[in-house]
Short mmCIF file of C-alpha atoms and ligand atoms in Angstrom, two decimals:
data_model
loop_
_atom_site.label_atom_id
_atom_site.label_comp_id
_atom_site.label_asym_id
_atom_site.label_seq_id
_atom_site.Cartn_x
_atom_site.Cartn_y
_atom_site.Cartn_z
CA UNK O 1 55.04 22.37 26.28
CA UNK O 2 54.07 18.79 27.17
CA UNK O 3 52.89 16.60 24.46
CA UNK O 4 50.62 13.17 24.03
CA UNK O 5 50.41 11.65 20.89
CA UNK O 6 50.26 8.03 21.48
CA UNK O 7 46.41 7.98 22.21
CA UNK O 8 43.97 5.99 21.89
CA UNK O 9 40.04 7.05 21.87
CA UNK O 10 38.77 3.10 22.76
CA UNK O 11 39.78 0.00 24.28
CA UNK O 12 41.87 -2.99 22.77
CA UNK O 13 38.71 -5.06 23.10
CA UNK O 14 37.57 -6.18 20.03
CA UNK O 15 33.71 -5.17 20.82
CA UNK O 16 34.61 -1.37 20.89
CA UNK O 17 33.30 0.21 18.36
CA UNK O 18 34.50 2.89 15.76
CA UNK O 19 31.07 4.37 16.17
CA UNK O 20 30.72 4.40 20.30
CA UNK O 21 34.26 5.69 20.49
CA UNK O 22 35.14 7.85 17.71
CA UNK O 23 32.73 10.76 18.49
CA UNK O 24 33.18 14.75 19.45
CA UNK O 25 32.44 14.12 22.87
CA UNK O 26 34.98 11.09 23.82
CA UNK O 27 37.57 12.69 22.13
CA UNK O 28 36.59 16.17 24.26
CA UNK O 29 37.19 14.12 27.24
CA UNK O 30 40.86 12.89 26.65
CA UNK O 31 41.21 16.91 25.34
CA UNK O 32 40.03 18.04 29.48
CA UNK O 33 42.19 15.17 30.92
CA UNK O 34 44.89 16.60 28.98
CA UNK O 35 44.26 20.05 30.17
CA UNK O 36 43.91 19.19 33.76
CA UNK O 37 47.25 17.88 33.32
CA UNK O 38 48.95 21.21 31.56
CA UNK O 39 49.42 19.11 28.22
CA UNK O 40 49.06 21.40 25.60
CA UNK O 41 49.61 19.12 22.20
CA UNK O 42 47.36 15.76 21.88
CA UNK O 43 47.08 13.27 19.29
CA UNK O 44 45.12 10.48 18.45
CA UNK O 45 47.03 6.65 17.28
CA UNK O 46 44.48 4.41 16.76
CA UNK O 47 46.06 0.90 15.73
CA UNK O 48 46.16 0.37 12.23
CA UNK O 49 45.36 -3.45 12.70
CA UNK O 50 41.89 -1.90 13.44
CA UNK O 51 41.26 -0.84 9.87
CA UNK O 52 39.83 -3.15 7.16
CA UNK O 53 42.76 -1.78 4.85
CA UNK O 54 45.49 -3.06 7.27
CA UNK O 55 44.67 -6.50 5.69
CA UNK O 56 46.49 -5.38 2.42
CA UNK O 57 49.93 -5.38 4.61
CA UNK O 58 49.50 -8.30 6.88
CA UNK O 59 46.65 -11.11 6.59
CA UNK O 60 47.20 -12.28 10.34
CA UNK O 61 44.90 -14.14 12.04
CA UNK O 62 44.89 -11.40 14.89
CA UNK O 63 44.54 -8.62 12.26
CA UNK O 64 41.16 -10.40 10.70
CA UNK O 65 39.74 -10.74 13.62
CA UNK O 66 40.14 -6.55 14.31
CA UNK O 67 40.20 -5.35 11.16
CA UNK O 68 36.62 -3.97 10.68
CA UNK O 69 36.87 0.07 10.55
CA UNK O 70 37.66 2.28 7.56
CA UNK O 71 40.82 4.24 8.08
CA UNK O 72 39.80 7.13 6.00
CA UNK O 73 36.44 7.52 8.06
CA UNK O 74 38.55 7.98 11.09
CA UNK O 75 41.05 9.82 9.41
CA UNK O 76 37.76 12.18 8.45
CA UNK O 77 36.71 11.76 11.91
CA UNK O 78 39.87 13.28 13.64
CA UNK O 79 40.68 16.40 10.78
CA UNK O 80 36.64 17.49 10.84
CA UNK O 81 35.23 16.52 14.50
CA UNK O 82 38.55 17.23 16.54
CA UNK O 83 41.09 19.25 17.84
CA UNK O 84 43.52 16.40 17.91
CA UNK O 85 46.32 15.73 15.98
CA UNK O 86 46.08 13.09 13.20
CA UNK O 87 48.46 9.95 14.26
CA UNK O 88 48.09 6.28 13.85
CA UNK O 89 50.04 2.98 15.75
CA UNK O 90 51.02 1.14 12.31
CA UNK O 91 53.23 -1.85 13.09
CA UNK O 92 56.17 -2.83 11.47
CA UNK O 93 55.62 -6.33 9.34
CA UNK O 94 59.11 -7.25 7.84
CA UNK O 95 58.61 -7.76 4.65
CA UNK O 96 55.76 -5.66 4.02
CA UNK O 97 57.83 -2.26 4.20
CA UNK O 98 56.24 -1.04 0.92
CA UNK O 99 52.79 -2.18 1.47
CA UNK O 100 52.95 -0.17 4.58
CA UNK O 101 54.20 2.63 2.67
CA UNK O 102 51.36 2.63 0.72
CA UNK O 103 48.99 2.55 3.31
CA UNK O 104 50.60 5.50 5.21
CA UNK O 105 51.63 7.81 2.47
CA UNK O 106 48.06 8.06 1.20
CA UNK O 107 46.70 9.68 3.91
CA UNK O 108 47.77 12.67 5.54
CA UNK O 109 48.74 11.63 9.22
CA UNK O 110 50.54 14.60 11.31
CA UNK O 111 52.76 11.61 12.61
CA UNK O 112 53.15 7.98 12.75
CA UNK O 113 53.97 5.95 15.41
CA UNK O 114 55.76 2.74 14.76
CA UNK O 115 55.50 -0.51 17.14
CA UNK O 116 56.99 -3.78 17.09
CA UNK O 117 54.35 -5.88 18.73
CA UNK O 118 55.26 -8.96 16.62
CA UNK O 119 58.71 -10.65 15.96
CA UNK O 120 58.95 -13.61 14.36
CA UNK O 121 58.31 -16.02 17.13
CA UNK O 122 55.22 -14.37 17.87
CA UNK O 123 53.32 -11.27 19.82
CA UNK O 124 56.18 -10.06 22.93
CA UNK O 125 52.90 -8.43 24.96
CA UNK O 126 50.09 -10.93 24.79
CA UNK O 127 50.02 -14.58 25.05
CA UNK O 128 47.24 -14.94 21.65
CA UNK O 129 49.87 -15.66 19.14
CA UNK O 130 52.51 -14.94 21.67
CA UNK O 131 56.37 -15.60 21.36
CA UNK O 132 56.91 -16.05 25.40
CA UNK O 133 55.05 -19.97 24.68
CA UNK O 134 57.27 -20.12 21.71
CA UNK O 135 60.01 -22.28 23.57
CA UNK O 136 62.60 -19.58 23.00
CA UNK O 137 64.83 -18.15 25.93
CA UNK O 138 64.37 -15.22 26.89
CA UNK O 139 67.98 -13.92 25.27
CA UNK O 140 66.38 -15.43 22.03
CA UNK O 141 64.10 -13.36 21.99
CA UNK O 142 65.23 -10.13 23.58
CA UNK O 143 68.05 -10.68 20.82
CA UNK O 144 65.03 -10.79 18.01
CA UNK O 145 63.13 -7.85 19.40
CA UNK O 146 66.00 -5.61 19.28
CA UNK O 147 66.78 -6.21 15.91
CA UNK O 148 63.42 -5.98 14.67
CA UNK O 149 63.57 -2.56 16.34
CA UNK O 150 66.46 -1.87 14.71
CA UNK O 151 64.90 -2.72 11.45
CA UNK O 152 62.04 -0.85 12.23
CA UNK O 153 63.44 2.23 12.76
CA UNK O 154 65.90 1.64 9.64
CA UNK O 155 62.71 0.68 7.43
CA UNK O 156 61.82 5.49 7.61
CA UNK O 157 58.38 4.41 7.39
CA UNK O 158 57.72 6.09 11.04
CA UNK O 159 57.98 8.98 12.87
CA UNK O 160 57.89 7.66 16.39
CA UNK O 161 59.39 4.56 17.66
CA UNK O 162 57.02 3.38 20.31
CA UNK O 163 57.45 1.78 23.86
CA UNK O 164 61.14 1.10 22.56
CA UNK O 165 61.94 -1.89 24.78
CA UNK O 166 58.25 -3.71 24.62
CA UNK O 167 59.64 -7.00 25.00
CA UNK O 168 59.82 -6.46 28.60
CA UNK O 169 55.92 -6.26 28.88
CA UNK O 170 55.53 -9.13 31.37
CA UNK O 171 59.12 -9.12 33.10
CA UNK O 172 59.35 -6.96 36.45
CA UNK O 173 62.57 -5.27 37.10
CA UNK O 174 64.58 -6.74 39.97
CA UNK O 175 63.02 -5.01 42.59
CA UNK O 176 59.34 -6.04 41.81
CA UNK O 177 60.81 -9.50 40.15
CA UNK O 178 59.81 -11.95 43.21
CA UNK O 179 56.17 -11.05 43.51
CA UNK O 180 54.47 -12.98 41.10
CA UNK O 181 55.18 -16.83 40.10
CA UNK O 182 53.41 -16.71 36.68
CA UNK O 183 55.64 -14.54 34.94
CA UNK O 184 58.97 -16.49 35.85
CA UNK O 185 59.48 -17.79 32.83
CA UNK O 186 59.29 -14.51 31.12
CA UNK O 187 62.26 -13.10 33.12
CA UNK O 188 63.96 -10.21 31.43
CA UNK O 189 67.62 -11.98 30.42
CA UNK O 190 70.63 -11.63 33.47
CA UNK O 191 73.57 -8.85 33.25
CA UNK O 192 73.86 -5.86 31.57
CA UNK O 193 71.31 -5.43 28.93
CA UNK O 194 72.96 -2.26 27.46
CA UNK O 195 73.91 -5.86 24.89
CA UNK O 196 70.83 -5.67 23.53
CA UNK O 197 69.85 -2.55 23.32
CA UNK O 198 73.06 -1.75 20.89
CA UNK O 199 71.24 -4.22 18.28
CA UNK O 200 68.89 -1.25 17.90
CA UNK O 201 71.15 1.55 18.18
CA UNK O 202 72.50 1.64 14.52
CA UNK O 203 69.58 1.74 13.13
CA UNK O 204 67.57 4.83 15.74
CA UNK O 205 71.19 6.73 15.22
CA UNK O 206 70.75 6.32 11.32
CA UNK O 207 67.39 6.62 11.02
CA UNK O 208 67.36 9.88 13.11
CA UNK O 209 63.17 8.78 13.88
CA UNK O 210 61.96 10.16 17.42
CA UNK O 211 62.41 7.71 20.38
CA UNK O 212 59.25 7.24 22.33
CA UNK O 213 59.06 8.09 26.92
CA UNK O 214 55.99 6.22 27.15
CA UNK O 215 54.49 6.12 31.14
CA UNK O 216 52.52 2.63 30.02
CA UNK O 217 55.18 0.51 31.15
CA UNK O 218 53.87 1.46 34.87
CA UNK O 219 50.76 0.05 34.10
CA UNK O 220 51.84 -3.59 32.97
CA UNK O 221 53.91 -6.16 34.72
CA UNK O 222 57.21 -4.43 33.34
CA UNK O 223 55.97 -1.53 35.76
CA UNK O 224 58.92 0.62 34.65
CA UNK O 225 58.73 3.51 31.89
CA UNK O 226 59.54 2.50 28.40
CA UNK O 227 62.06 2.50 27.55
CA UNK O 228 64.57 1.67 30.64
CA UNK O 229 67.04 4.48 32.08
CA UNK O 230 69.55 2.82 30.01
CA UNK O 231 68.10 2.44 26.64
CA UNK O 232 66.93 6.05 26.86
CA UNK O 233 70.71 7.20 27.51
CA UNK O 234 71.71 4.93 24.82
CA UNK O 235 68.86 6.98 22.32
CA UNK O 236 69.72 10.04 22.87
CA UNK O 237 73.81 9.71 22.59
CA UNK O 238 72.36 8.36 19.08
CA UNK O 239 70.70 11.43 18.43
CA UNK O 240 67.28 10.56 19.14
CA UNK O 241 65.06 13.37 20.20
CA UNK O 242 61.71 12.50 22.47
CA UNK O 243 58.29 12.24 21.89
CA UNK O 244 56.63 12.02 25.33
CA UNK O 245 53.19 9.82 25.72
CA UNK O 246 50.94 7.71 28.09
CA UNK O 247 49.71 5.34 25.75
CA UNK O 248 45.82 5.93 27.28
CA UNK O 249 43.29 3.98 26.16
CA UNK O 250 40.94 5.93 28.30
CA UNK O 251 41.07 9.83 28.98
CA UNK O 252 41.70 9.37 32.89
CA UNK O 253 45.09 7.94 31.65
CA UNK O 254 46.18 10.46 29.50
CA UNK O 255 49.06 12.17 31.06
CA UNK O 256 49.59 9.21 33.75
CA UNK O 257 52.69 9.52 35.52
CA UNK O 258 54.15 12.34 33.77
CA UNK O 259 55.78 13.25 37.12
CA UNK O 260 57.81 10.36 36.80
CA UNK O 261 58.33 10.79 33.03
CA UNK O 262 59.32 14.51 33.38
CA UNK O 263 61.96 13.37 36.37
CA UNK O 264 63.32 10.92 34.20
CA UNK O 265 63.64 13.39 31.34
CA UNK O 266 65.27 15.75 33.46
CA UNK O 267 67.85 13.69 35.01
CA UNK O 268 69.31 12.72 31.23
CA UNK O 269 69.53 16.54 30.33
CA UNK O 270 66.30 15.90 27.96
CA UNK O 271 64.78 19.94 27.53
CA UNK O 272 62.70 19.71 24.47
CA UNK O 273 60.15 17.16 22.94
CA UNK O 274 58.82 16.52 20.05
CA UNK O 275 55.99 18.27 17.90
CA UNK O 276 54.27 17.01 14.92
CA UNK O 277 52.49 18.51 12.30
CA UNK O 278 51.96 16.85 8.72
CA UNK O 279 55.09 14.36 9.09
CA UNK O 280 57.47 17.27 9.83
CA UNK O 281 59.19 17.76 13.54
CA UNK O 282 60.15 20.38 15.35
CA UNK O 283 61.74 20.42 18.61
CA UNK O 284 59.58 23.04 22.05
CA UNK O 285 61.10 23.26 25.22
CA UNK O 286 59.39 20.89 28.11
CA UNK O 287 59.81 24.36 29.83
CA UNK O 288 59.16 25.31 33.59
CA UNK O 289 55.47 26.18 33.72
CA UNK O 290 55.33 22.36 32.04
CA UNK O 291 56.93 21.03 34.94
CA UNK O 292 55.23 22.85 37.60
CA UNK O 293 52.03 21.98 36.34
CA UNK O 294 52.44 18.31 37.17
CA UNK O 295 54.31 18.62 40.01
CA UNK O 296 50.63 20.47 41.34
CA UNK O 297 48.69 17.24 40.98
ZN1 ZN C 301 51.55 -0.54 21.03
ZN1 ZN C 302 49.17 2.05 21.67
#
């Protein structure tokens, strides 16, 4: 059975609306994407920075400005108008671990997914508020991320650690690294960079929360899978099992390069992924037919 739970029915623009995107019929056509691409289990994560109640965790700038929708209406939304599963992308604000507790345990998600899209120095995947014009090296903050990561998964406030190695949102791998200027000085840090991952590692082998494959690392400058080979390996020697998503923001994306997800999967010995249902996991096999399916498109 394939799975894709990090999903999300609009745009990051701040103009799309709850009420243009959250309907029967948008969310039917991220359900036939799915289909067409022989994935079974689908789930909506809208972000939580969305919702007007996000501002009792975190009073950012960024939040106020996106903060308009009512969680529970879309909570509503997804149990009565869909066949989806219920999700949500809350971030992890250190510091606020209880108030995000409160928000989440109120409500009756099937999963959570957790991101670290802020660190101290700022956002690692957008320049608004970002930490790459903080003046910090790259090993500064590559250091940072991974420990916030760490944190986050330590913090058992999610079910899902998502896009596990963000931070390398703008920095190509070596291959792809000479083609654009612009993103120099955003290079990913020189060597081996198993070093950072292991600031993470305690914490995902602790924690025992899911690790995220997440194909929307292809679609940004990182154009690699999140999270790298390496990390991955790294994961599941911790005990991490998978949760397998694109990330869409529109339904021709759902599914997008599971090909290359399901290779990767395969080569580490990954079989089974991650299911959800009320905040309890259970393990299905990726199985053949799964496989095939994909390998048809
Ligand atoms: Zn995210
Ligand atoms: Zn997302």
């Amino acid at each position: 059975m394939l799975t894709d739970y990090h999903l999300h029915l609009r745009s990051d623009d701040v103009d799309a609306t709850a009420s243009q995107h959250f309907t029967s019929a948008n969310a039917e056509l991220y359900r036939a994407a799915a289909s067409e691409r022989g994935i079974a289990e689908l789930g909506v994560s809208e972000h939580v920075y969305r919702f007007a109640q996000a501002l009792e965790v975190w009073r950012h700038p960024f939040w106020e400005r996106y903060a308009h929708d009512d969680l529970d209406e879309y909570c509503g939304f997804v149990r009565e108008r869909t066949d989806l599963r219920l999700g949500i992308e809350a971030d992890f604000v250190p510091g606020a671990e209880d108030r995000i507790a409160n928000l989440l345990q109120a409500r009756d998600f099937d999963y959570v997914v957790g991101s670290v899209h802020f660190i101290r120095e700022g956002a690692v995947d957008m320049d608004e508020y970002g930490a790459w014009t903080s003046g910090r090296s790259a090993e500064e903050l590559w250091r940072r991320y991974f420990q916030t990561l760490g944190e986050s998964a330590r913090s058992g406030l999610f079910d899902v650690l998502a896009h596990p190695d963000l931070v390398k949102y703008w920095s190509p791998t070596d291959a792809a690294r000479p083609t654009d200027p612009a993103l120099a000085g955003r290079r990913r840090p020189e060597g081996d960079l198993r070093r950072y991952y292991e600031l993470a590692i305690e914490g995902i082998a602790e924690s025992g929360v899911a690790v995220e494959v997440s194909t929307a690392g292809l679609r940004k400058p990182a154009g690699e899978i999140y999270p790298a080979p390496a990390f991955l390996e790294m994961c599941l020697e911790a005990g991490a099992p998978v949760a397998l998503s694109s990330d869409a923001h529109r339904p021709q994306e759902v599914g997008a390069d599971y090909d290359r997800a399901l290779e990767l999967l395969e080569r580490l010995g990954v079989r089974e992924l991650c299911v959800f249902e009320r905040r309890e996991r259970r393990l299905e096999p990726i199985g053949a037919e799964a496989l095939s399916a994909t390998e048809r498109r």
